[in-house]
Amino acid sequence: MAPTEHDFLALVKQISLLGMNLALIDWDSHTNLPQDGASFRGELSGYVSGQELALRTGSEMKTFIDYFTAHPEALDEKGHSGSPTG
């Protein structure tokens, strides 16, 4: 079964959500909220960063990149907007 743009965008959304969580964790660390949570924030940041990296560099992302590179016509306007030709 060929990858779909819908599935690709769902993966991108997961990556985005993890990134947003990292931003919140970073904000917490800069404001020291909660004050006794530095150790947990560090552990959480490491875990979420690892999850984000795994999605960005994993086999599912490679499948999408390979497929859509070979089949750019399978992307709609949103998919083409970030490409050099779109």
Short mmCIF file of N, CA and C in Angstrom, two decimals, residues 5 14 24 30 36 42 56:
data_model
loop_
_atom_site.label_atom_id
_atom_site.label_comp_id
_atom_site.label_asym_id
_atom_site.label_seq_id
_atom_site.Cartn_x
_atom_site.Cartn_y
_atom_site.Cartn_z
N GLU A 5 -0.53 11.13 1.74
CA GLU A 5 -0.19 12.44 2.28
C GLU A 5 -0.84 12.63 3.66
N GLN A 14 2.58 14.74 14.80
CA GLN A 14 3.14 14.12 16.00
C GLN A 14 4.48 14.78 16.35
N LEU A 24 7.48 23.93 25.99
CA LEU A 24 6.89 24.14 27.32
C LEU A 24 7.84 23.71 28.43
N HIS A 30 13.22 27.75 32.41
CA HIS A 30 13.64 29.14 32.51
C HIS A 30 12.92 29.89 33.64
N ASP A 36 11.19 22.49 42.41
CA ASP A 36 11.82 21.21 42.74
C ASP A 36 11.78 20.22 41.58
N GLY A 42 14.61 17.62 33.30
CA GLY A 42 15.74 17.14 32.51
C GLY A 42 15.47 15.76 31.93
N ARG A 56 11.53 11.81 13.50
CA ARG A 56 12.15 12.57 12.40
C ARG A 56 13.09 11.72 11.55
#
